Every structure is written in structure tokens, then in C-alpha cells.
XYZ file of C-alpha atoms in Angstrom:
626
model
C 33.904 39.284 24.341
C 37.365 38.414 24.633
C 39.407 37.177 21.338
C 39.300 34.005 20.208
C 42.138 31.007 21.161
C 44.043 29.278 18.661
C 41.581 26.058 19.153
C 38.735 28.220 18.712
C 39.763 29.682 15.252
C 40.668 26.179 14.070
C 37.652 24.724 15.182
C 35.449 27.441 13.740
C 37.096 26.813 10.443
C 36.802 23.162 10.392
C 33.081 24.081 11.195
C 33.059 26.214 7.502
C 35.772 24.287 5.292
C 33.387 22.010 3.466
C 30.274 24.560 3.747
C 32.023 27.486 1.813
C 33.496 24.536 -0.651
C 29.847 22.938 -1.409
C 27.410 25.375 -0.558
C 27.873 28.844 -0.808
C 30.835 31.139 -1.153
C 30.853 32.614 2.263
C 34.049 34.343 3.452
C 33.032 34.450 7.038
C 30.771 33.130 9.483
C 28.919 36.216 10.052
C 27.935 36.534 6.337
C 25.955 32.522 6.950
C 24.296 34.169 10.218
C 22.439 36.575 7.570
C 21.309 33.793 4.631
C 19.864 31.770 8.046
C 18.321 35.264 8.537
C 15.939 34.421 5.656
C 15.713 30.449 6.388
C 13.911 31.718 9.387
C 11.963 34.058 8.040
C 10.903 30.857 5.821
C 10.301 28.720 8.873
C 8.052 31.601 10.945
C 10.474 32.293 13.302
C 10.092 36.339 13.032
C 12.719 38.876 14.053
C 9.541 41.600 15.429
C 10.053 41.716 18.761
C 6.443 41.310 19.427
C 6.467 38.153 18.258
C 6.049 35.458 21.308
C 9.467 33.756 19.782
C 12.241 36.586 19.821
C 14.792 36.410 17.196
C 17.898 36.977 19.343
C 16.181 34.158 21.887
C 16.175 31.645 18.840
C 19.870 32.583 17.806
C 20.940 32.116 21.056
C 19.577 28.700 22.202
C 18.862 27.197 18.318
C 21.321 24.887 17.512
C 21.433 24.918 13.332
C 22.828 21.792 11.445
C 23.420 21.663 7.471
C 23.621 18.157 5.540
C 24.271 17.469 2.721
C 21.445 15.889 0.134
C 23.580 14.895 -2.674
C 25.439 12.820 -0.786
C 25.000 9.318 0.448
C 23.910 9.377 4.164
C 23.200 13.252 4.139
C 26.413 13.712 5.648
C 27.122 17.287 7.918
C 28.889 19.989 6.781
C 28.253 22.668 9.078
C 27.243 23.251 12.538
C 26.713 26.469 14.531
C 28.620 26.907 18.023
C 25.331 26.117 19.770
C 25.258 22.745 18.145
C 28.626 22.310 20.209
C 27.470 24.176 23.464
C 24.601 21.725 23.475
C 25.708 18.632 22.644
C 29.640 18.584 23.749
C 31.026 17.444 20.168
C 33.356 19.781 18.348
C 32.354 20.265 14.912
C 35.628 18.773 13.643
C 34.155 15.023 15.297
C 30.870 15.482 13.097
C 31.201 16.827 9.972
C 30.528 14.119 7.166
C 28.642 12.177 9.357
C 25.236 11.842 9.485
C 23.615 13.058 12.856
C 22.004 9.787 13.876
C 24.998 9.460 16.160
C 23.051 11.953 18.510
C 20.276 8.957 18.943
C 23.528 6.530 20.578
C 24.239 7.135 24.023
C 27.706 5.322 24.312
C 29.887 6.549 20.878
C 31.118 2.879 20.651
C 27.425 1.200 20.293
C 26.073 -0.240 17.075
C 22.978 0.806 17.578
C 20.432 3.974 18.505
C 19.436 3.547 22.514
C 16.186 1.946 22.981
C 14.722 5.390 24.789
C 14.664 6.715 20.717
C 11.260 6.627 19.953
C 11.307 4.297 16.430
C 8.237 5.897 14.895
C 9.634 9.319 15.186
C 12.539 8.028 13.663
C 10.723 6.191 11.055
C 8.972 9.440 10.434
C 12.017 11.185 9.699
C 13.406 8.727 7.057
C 10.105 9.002 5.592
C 10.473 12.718 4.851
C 14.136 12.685 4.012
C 13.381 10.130 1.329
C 10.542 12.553 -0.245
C 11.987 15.657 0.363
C 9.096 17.310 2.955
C 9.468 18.912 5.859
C 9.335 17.233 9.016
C 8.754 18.657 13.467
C 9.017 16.900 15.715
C 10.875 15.378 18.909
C 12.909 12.863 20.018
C 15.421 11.969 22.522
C 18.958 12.518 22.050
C 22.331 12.186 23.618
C 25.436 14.778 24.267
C 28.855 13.457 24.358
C 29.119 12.315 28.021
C 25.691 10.305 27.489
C 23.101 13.239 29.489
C 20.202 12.653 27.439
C 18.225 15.806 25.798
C 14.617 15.955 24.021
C 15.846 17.544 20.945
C 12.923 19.643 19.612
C 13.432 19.407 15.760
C 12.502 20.807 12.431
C 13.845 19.975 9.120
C 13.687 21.885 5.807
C 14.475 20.881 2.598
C 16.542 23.612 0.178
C 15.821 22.816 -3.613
C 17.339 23.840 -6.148
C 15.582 23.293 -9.848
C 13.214 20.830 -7.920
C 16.265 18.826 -6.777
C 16.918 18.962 -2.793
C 20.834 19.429 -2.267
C 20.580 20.284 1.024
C 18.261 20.232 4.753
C 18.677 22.915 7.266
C 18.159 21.462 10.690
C 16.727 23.951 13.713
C 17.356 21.823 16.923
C 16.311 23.306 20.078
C 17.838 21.051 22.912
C 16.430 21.415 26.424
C 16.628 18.800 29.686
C 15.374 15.693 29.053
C 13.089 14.264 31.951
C 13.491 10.957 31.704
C 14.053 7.640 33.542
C 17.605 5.976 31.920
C 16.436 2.596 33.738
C 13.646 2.205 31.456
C 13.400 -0.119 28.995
C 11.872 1.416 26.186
C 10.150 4.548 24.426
C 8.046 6.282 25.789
C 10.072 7.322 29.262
C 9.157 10.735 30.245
C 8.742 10.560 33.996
C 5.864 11.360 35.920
C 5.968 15.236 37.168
C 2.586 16.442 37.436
C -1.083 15.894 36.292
C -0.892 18.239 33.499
C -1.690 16.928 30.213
C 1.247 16.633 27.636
C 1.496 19.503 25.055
C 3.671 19.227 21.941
C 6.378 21.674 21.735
C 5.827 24.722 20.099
C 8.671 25.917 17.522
C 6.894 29.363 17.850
C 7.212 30.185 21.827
C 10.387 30.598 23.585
C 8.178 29.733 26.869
C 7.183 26.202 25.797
C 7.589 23.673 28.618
C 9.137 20.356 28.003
C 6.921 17.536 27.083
C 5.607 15.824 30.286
C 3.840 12.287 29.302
C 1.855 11.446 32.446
C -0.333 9.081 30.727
C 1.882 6.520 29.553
C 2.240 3.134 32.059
C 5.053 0.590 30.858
C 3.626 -2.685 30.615
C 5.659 -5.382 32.149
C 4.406 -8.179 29.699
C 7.633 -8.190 27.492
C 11.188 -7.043 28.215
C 11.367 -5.436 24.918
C 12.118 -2.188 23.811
C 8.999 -0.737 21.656
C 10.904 -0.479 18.493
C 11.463 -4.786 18.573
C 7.769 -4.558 19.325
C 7.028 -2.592 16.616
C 8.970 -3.599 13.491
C 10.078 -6.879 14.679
C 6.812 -8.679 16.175
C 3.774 -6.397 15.839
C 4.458 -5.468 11.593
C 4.663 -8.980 10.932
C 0.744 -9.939 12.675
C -2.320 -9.642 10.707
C -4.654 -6.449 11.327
C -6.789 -8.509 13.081
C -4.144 -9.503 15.409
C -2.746 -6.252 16.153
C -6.185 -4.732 16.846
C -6.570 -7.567 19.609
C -2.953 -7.052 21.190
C -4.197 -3.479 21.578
C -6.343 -4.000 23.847
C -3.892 -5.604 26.272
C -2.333 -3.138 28.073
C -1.938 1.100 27.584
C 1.936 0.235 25.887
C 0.267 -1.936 23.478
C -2.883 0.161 22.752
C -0.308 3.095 21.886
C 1.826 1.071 20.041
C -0.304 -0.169 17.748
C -2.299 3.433 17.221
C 0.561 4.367 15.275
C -0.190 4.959 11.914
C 3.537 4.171 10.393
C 3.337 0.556 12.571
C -0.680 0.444 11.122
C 0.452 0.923 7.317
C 3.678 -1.794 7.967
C 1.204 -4.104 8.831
C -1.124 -3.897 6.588
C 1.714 -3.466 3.689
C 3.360 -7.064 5.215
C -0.169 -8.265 5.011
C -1.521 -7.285 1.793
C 1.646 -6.171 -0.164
C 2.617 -3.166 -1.104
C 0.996 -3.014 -4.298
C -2.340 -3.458 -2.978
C -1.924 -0.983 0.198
C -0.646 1.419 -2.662
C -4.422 2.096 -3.966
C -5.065 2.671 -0.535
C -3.397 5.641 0.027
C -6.147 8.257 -0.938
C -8.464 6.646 1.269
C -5.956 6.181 4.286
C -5.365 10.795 3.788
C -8.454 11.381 5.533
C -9.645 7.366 7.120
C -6.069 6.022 8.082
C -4.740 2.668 8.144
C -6.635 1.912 11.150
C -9.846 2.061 10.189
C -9.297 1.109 6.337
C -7.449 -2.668 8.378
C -10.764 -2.594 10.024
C -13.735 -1.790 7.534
C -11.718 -4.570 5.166
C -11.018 -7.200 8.620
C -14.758 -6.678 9.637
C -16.254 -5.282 6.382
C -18.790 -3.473 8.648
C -19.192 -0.607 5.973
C -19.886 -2.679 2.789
C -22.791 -1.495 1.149
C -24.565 -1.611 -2.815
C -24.549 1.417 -4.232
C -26.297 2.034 -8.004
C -25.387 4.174 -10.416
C -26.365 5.790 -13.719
C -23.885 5.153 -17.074
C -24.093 7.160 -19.769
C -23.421 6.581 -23.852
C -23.743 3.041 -25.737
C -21.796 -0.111 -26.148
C -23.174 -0.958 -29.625
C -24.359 -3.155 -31.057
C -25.881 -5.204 -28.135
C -23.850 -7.717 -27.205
C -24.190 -10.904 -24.132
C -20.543 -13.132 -23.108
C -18.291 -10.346 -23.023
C -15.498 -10.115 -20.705
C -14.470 -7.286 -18.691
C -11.755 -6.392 -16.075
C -10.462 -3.595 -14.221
C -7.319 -1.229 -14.977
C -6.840 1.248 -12.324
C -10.150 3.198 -12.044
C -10.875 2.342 -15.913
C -13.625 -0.844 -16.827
C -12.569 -2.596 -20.088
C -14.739 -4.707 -21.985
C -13.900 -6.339 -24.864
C -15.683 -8.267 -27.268
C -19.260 -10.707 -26.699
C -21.861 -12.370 -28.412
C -23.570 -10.072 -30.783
C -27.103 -10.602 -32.664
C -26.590 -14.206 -34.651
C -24.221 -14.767 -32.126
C -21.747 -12.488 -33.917
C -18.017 -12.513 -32.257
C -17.389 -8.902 -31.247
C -13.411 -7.535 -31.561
C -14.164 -3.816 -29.873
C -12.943 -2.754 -27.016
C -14.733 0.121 -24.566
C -13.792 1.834 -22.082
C -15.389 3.123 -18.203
C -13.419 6.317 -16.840
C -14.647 5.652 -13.169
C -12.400 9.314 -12.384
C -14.690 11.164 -14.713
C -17.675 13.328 -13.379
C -20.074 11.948 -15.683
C -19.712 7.850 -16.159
C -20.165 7.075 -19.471
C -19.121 4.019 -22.322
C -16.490 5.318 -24.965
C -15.287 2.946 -27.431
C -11.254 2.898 -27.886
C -9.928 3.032 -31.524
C -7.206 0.660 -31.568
C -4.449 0.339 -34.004
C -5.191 -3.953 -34.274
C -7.465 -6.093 -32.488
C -7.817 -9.898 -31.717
C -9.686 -11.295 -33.502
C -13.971 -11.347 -32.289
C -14.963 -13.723 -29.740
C -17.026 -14.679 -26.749
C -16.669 -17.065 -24.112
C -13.135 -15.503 -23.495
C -11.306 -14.433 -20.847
C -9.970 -10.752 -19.853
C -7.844 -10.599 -17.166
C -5.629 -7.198 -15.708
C -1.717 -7.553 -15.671
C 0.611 -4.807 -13.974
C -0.166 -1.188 -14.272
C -2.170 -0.635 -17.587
C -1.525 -3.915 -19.355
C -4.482 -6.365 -19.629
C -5.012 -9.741 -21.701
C -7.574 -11.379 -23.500
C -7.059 -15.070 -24.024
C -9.263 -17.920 -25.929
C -12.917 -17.776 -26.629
C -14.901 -19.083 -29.470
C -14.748 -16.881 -32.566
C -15.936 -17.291 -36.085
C -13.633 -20.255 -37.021
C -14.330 -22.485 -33.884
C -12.424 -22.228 -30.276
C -8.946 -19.959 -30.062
C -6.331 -20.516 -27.754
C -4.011 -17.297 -28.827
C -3.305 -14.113 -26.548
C -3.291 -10.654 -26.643
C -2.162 -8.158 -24.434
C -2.622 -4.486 -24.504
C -1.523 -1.423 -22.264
C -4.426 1.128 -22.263
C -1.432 3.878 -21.151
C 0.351 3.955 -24.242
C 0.086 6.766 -26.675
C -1.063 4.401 -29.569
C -3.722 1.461 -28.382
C -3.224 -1.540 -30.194
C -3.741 -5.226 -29.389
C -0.906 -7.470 -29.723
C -0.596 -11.082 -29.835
C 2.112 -13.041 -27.281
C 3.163 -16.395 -29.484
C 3.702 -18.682 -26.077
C 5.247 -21.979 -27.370
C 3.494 -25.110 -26.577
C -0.336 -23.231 -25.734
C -2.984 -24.873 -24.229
C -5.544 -26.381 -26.364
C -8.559 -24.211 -27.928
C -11.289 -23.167 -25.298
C -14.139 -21.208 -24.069
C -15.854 -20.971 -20.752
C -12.319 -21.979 -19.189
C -11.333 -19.866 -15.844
C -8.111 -17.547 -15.720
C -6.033 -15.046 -13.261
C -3.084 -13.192 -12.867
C -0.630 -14.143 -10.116
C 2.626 -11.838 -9.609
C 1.564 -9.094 -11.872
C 2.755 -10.905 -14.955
C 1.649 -14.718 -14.760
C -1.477 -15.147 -16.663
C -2.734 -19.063 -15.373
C -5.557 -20.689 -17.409
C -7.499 -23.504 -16.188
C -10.543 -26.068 -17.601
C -12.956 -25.065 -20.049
C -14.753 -26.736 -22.459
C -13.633 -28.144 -26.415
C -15.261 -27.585 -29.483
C -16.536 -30.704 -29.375
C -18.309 -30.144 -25.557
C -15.115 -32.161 -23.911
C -14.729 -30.254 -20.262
C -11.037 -29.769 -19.594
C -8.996 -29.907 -16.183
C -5.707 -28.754 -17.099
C -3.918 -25.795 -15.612
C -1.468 -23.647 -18.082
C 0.720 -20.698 -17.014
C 2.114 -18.324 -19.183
C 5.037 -15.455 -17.762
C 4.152 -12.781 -19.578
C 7.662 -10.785 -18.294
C 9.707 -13.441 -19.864
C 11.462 -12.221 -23.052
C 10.074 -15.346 -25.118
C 7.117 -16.513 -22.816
C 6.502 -20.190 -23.191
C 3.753 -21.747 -21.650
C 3.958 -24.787 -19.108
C 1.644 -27.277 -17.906
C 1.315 -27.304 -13.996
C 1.541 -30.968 -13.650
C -0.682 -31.786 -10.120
C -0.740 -35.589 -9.521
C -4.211 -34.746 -8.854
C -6.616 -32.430 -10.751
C -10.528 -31.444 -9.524
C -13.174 -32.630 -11.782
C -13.157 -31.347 -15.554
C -15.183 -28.236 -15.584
C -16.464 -24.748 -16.829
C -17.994 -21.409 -16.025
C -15.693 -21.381 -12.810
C -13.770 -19.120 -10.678
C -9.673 -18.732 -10.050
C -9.096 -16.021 -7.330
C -5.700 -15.030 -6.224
C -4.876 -14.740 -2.577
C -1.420 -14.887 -0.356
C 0.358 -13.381 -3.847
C 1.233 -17.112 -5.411
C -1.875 -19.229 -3.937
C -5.051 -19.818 -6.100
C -8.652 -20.885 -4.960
C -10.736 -22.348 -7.658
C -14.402 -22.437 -7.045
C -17.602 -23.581 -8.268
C -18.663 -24.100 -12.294
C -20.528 -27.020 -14.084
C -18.424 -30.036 -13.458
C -18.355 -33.430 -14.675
C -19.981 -36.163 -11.986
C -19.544 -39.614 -13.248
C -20.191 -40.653 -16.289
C -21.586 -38.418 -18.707
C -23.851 -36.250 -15.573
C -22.874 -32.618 -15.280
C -23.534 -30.594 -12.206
C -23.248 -27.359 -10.973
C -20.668 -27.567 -7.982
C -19.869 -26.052 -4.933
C -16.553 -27.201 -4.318
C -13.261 -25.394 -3.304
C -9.897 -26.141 -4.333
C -6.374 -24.369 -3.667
C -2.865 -24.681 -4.758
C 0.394 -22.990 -3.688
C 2.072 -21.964 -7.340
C 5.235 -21.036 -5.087
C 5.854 -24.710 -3.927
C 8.851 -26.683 -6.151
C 5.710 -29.105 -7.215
C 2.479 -27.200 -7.439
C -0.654 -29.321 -6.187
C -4.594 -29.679 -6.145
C -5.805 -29.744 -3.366
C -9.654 -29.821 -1.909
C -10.514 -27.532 0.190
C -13.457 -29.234 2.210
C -10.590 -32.452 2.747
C -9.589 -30.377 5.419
C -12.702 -29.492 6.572
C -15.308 -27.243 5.855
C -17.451 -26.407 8.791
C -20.643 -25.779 7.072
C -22.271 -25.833 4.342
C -21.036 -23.848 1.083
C -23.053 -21.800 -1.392
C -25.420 -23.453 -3.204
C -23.663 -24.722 -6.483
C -23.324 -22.433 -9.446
C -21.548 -21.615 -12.562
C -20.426 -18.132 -13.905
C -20.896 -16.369 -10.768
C -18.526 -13.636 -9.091
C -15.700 -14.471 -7.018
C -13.559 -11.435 -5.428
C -10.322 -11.633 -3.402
C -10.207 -9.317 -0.695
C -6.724 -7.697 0.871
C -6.808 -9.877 3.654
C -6.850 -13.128 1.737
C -10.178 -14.071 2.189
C -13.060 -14.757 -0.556
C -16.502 -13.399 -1.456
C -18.496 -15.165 -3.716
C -22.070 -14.436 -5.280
C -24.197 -14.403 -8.086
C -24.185 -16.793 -11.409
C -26.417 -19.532 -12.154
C -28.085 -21.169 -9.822
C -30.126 -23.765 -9.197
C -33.561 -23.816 -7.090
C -35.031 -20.691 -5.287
C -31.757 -19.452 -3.809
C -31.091 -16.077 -4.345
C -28.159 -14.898 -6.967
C -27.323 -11.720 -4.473
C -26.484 -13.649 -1.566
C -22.984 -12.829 -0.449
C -20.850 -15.702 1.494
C -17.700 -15.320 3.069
C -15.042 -17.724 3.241
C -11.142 -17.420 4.732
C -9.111 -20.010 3.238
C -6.737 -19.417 5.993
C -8.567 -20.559 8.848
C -7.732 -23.642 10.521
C -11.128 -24.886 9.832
C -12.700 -23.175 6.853
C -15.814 -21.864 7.391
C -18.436 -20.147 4.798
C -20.427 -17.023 6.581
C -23.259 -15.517 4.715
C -22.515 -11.455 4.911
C -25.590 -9.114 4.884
C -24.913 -6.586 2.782
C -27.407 -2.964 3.170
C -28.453 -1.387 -0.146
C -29.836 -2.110 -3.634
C -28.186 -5.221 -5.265
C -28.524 -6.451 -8.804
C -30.885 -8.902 -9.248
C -28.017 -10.821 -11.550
C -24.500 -11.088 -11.148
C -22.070 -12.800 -13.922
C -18.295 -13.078 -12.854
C -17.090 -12.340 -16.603
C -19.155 -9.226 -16.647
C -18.246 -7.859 -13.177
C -14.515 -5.950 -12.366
C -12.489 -5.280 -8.767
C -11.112 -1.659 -8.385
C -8.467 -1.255 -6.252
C -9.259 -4.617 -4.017
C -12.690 -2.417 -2.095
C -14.716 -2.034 -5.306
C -16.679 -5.190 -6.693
C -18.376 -3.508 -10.249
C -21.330 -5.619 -11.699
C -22.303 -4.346 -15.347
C -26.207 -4.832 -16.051
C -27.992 -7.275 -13.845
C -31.367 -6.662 -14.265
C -32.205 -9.684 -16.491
C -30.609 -13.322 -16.589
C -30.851 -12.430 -20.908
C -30.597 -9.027 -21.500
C -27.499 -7.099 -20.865
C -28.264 -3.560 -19.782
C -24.793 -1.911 -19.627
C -25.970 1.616 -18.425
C -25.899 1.109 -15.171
C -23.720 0.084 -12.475
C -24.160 -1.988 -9.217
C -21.266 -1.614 -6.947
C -20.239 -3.380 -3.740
C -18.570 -1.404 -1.401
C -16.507 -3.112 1.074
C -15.091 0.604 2.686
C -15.858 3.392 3.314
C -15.021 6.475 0.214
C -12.762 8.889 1.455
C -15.345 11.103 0.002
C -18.085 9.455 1.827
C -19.756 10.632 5.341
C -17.268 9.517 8.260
């Protein structure tokens, strides 16, 4: 090998300037050819000659980027001479820039060609943002705009846990493709073989051939304005059904990153959040699916271990996490109870452990308990031993000493019990109806921000208000919209009757409202009317409701349906295999992680048997037989 030109030398030192500054003290290039030595060894590509993937093949067609991690952008600061061989751009025009430019095909565009697959890309974000390794492939462009199928691998290098830098291997070969194409996928049509993904370990692997792929001619569009423009922001349902249109839109939407945007625009990300341990071995498809169709819901019973003593009725529990909290009930005498106990639903053996805490409200039954953000939960009104409360107390089961404290909201609603209450946004606790100490049924709605510095309650002023009542339900759906259901309202006069009526309001409108449900048009007929029954909010915004006290020979396990999005309402009764309880009270009965409905007891409409559990499962467990 001749000596090198002038250009050369300068080039090759541009190449190493900022490397030897910011990542190692290398004198020459030769001395980074041994470190990457090891960063192979790392990656399985083996220097034995009887490996399948010869070293010296690797060095001599591998094209080896390093960026930066500390940096903003991951910005270059080295390439190898292969990099430049393959792509045409001197490593003086890329260093400091981040190597998306590869993914433009003209240098002047503002954005990557449409032949970049966006998933792939998406992918790749994903596991620069975490710090994991990522192989794959994706189309790419040299200098003069030949596209290549750059076969990729990227490796994090940490450094006391921190990642300051990622090694990219890029093995660039001839990119099949048809330029006239609108959109990813384009591999043209070469044989009948089926597609193989590339193999990092075999110098012999064959470019990726996709024979199976047919470009639908329903949309002009480019499959990444499908994807995160137009298909993330459907419904699951709605997706599913555009799948079956054509093959383009049946592999779109089996991605599983275009799956979990969906579902995330949906249901929000906190809710898709307690999905993730399911979606490691089910995936987003079928979890949007079992919850859309709620094909695998099922009762399931189970044992629960140690005591909540003494024996207590009209206690109030919720959910936080995988933890049950109940707190406080109706002892012998009707005794106010002020402990709290806790459910580990994590543990191998379930069992009831009371919680020392540091304060506690004071006792009462008739309350409400109702989960907040992360740990935090709060306990508001009741009657306890001096009449009806209207005070709150929060508490945040995560902190390293449990104790109760009390929120002073200015201008509180007015003493209660049997009143209705739910948390919208995390950190809005909203109170509504109940009943006086002197047997007065209320109709008010209060909310209190709980994230506020000095939370002050406010009156939600509707110009029109559903009939005073108790024992009913406020469910959250849509994030800021509220369905009340059911309870014992007032029907003329001095008559009181268990109702069956639905009611919703919009708390993100300048001038929340009432407003019936049925005025728009409920198809069929409801449940039969009840009071302190169960009503669970499901991801997808619709509404289960069961049990409670009911009137006449209808049964308390009886599950109906009801999507409050629907142009025209209409309640579904779902069949539900298993064992169910016989009872079902809403104040005694907690949602895990929006697939769990937990009913404490229910053998008895008097007696409270708290060791065991009936549980409603509306997916399947990741655990569980596929």
C-alpha cells in the first residue's frame, strides 16, 4: 500500500481529533483498531477462523461509528474509513452530527425519506433513550442518494452505570429496492424465497428479500403518516378493523410500537403503564383485544389468610398498586373503626396485616376511600362517634413512617355519609350526594385539588343536578369525564327509590354540567335499580356495573356492560365463566391495575367474611395458560 496523500492524513485526523480528546488517549489509529478488537469480542463477532463470520471479513466490510452519549443528539466523533468507502461522506462532513442524516436521501431535505421504515426507527430511539442494545435494519442513503439496507447493531459503553458512549457496527450492502415507491416496506420482488433477517454472525447472509409485502393503493401515504399520524390516534377497536383491509394495513397495524401508541393515546399512559408485565409475554395486541372484547374475563376465588379484628361491616376499601387498603367500618354496637389493614396481592401467601400508623382519622363508617397518584390514598366523611364528618385525610402507604394526615380544604362540603366520591387527574378528589344527619339526601358535587399548595374546595355549580341521592356510584372515564350511576334517590315527595339512572359530566368544560344519560337515548333497558353496588371503569372508557342491593329476584352477580361513548348507549349483559360471589358491595370491592375487579367477602348480605377473595378477571395473567 502506497503512502498516504496530504488529504488523506488530514482527513484521517479530523476522523480522531475529538475521539482522542473525549474518549480515550489514543496516539494512533492502529492502537483504536485493537480496543474494537475487544468490542467485538463483546458483540460475538470472533477472530477463530472457524468461525462462519471471519474477523478480517468483518474489518474489512464493517463500517464502525462512535457517538457520543453525553451529549445532546449523540453527536459522532469517529468513523472508520469504511464508514467513508460506504457511504461517500468524509468524516470531516459528519462528525458532531448525529447519523440520522444517513435516513435523508437529498442533504438539503427536512426530513428522513419515506422508504425509512418508522418503526425501526422508533425502535431505535426507544433503546437510545434506555440505554439497551438494539439489531436491526433499515434503509439508508450514501452521498449521491444510492440507497443501502444498512444492517445495524448498537452497543451501549457504560461507565459507573452511566452510558457515555454507543459503538455502531454498520454493515452496508445493495439495497433492492423500488425508489418510485411510496412508502416502507419497498424491497422488490426477486424470487419466491421467504425473507430471512440478516445475520450479524455470517459473512454469507443474503440481503433481505420481502416477497410478501403488496402496497395497497387505498391511500397515497407513506406508512409512517399512517402510522403515527392516523392509525395511533384510532381506538383498538378501530385499528383491529382497518387491519383487515388490505396486507399494508394488516402489517401496519401488527406492529407492536404502533399497538402500544394506540392503546397509550387511548387509555393514557398511566394506565397502559400497569400493563407492561402483561404486554412481556401477551403484547399489546392481544391485551387491546381481551380488554375491547373482554373474551377472557373470568371469577376466580381465592383463600386470605390472618384477621381483620374485631369484625367490622361499612368499611371502605381501595386499591394502591397491587396492595388492598381498608380502613375503618362499623364494629359491634356500631363502633366507628380508625385501623387501617393492608392486602400484599405480590406476596405468595395473601394474608390481612394491620399497618401501625403514626395518627389516624378519626373512626367512622359510611365513608369514603378513594386511591390518589402512586401510593397516596384518602379517606373523606363518614359518620363517627360525634355525628357526620366532612374532614380529609390522606396518606401515602410508601413512606418510611405511615401516618394519616388531615388536608384543611377551605369552604368543605357539608357533613355526610353514604355520599359517592372519585379521583379524576391523579389528584382531584370529587365528592357528590349523600345523606345528613338528619336523613336530608344531598345533590351537590364538591372538588377538592389535592396538588394545590393550599387546596380549597369548590362547588361545581351545574344549572341542573340529578335527583338527591345515596349509596351511588362516580366512575371516571375519558381522564376528566364522570358517570354517576344508580343509589336510593329521592322520587317526589318524600318516596325514595332505588334508581337505575345514568348521568355524565365533562369536568374539563369552562362550565361543568349534569347531564342524563338516557336523554340521549338508551337503547334498552338498564340494570335493575340498586344502591351500593360495584361500578368499574375499564381502559377503554366503558362501564361494568354489578352487585349491591337490589330489589326483586334479580340476581346481585349479573354483570352489564355499558359504553358511554356510543352514539346510542346501549347496556349488554356480559356472561362471565367461573365462581362469583353471591354479594357484591362497591365500598368493599377495589380495581388493580384497570383488569382486576377485587370483591372482599360476599357470601352473606350481613356478615362480612374478609378471608376470601372473589376476583373478576377481565385478561388474561401473564402467568396464566396462553
Amino acid at each position: 500500500m502506497g503512502m498516504m496523500g496530504e488529504d488523506q492524513v488530514q482527513n484521517r485526523d479530523k476522523r480522531l481529533k475529538v475521539f482522542k480528546e473525549d474518549y480515550m488517549d489514543w496516539e494512533e489509529e492502529e492502537e483504536f483498531e485493537e480496543d474494537m478488537e475487544e468490542i467485538d469480542g463483546e458483540m460475538g463477532i470472533c477472530k477463530n477462523t472457524n468461525s462462519p463470520f471471519y474477523y478480517d471479513q468483518v474489518r474489512c466490510c464493517a463500517s464502525f461509528v462512535v457517538s457520543d452519549a453525553l451529549e445532546p443528539d449523540f453527536p459522532i466523533i469517529y468513523v472508520n474509513t469504511v464508514f467513508e468507502d460506504s457511504t461517500g461522506y468524509r468524516a470531516d462532513e459528519v462528525l458532531g452530527r448525529n447519523c440520522r442524516f444517513l435516513q435523508f436521501r437529498d442533504r438539503q431535505a427536512q426530513r428522513r425519506h419515506p422508504l425509512v421504515d418508522p418503526m425501526v426507527v422508533s425502535e431505535i430511539h426507544r433503546c437510545l433513550n434506555e440505554g439497551t442494545e438494539f439489531q436491526g435494519e433499515l434503509i439508508n442513503f450514501r452521498k449521491d442518494g444510492t440507497p443501502l439496507v444498512n444492517h445495524l447493531r448498537l452497543m451501549p459503553i457504560s461507565e459507573d452505570g452511566i452510558v457515555t458512549h454507543i459503538i455502531g457496527i454498520q454493515i452496508f450492502s445493495e439495497a433492492n429496492i423500488d425508489l418510485d415507491c411510496s412508502s416502507y416496506p419497498v424491497f422488490k420482488q426477486s424470487s419466491s424465497n421467504k425473507p430471512a433477517p440478516f445475520n450479524f454472525n455470517s459473512p454469507t447472509s443474503e440481503l433481505y428479500t420481502d416477497n410478501s409485502q403488496h402496497i395497497c393503493p387505498i391511500l397515497q401515504l407513506s406508512d409512517e403518516v399512517l402510522a403515527h399520524n392516523i392509525l395511533s390516534r384510532l381506538t383498538p377497536r378501530d385499528v383491529a378493523s382497518i387491519g383487515s383491509v388490505c396486507t399494508r394495513m394488516r402489517e401496519l397495524t401488527k406492529n407492536e410500537h404502533l399497538r402500544k401508541m394506540v392503546c397509550e393515546n387511548a387509555w393514557g399512559q398511566d394506565v397502559t403503564g400497569k400493563f407492561e408485565l402483561s404486554t412481556r409475554r401477551l403484547g399489546w395486541g392481544r391485551i387491546a383485544r381481551e380488554l375491547t372484547t373482554l373474551e377472557a374475563a373470568t371469577w376466580k376465588k381465592f383463600p386470605v389468610g390472618g384477621r381483620v379484628e374485631p369484625s367490622r361491616c361499612n368499611f371502605s376499601a381501595c386499591a394502591v398498586g397491587n396492595r388492598l387498603v381498608l380502613f375503618g367500618g362499623e364494629g359491634i354496637d356500631m363502633e366507628p373503626m380508625d385501623d387501617t389493614f393492608v392486602l400484599d396481592l405480590d406476596s405468595a401467601d395473601l394474608e390481612w396485616r394491620r399497618v401501625k400508623v403514626a395518627s389516624s382519622p378519626p373512626g367512622r363508617w359510611g365513608h369514603t376511600l378513594t386511591s390518589l397518584n402512586g401510593s397516596w390514598l384518602a379517606v373523606f366523611g363518614g359518620c363517627g362517634r360525634e355525628g357526620l364528618l366532612n374532614d380529609v385525610f390522606v396518606l401515602d402507604l410508601d413512606a418510611p413512617r405511615l401516618a394519616w394526615r388531615e388536608v384543611a380544604g377551605g369552604g368543605p362540603p357539608s357533613p355526610r355519609s353514604w355520599h359517592s366520591s372519585c379521583a379524576v387527574d391523579g389528584s382531584t378528589l370529587v365528592v357528590s350526594g349523600g345523606c345528613t344527619d338528619s336523613g336530608i339526601l344531598l345533590s351537590d358535587t364538591f372538588a377538592l385539588d389535592l396538588a394545590e399548595e393550599r387546596p380549597r374546595w369548590r362547588e361545581i355549580a351545574s344549572s341542573w343536578v340529578p335527583p338527591p341521592r345515596l349509596g351511588h356510584t362516580l366512575s371516571v372515564y375519558g381522564k376528566t369525564k364522570i358517570l354517576m350511576f344508580g343509589g336510593l334517590a329521592k322520587s317526589g315527595g318524600s318516596l325514595r327509590l332505588r334508581s337505575c339512572d345514568a348521568y355524565t359530566m365533562d369536568l374539563e368544560e369552562e362550565e361543568p354540567q349534569w347531564r342524563q344519560l338516557g336523554a340521549a337515548g338508551l337503547t334498552t333497558a338498564g340494570p335493575p335499580p340498586r344502591l351500593d353496588h360495584v361500578a368499574v371503569s375499564l381502559p377503554c372508557g366503558r362501564m361494568i356495573i354489578f352487585g349491591g342491593s337490589i330489589a326483586g329476584l334479580h340476581s346481585p352477580s349479573q354483570i352489564f356492560l355499558l359504553d358511554p361513548y356510543e352514539e346510542k348507549p346501549t347496556w349488554r349483559i356480559l356472561n362471565v365463566p367461573g365462581q362469583p360471589p353471591k354479594f357484591a358491595w362497591g365500598h368493599s370491592t377495589c380495581v388493580v391495575g384497570g383488569t382486576r375487579v377485587l370483591v372482599l367477602g360476599g357470601q352473606t348480605g350481613e356478615e362480612w367474611i374478609l378471608n376470601e377473595l372473589h376476583e373478576l378477571c377481565l385478561a388474561s395473567s401473564p402467568d396464566g395458560d396462553m
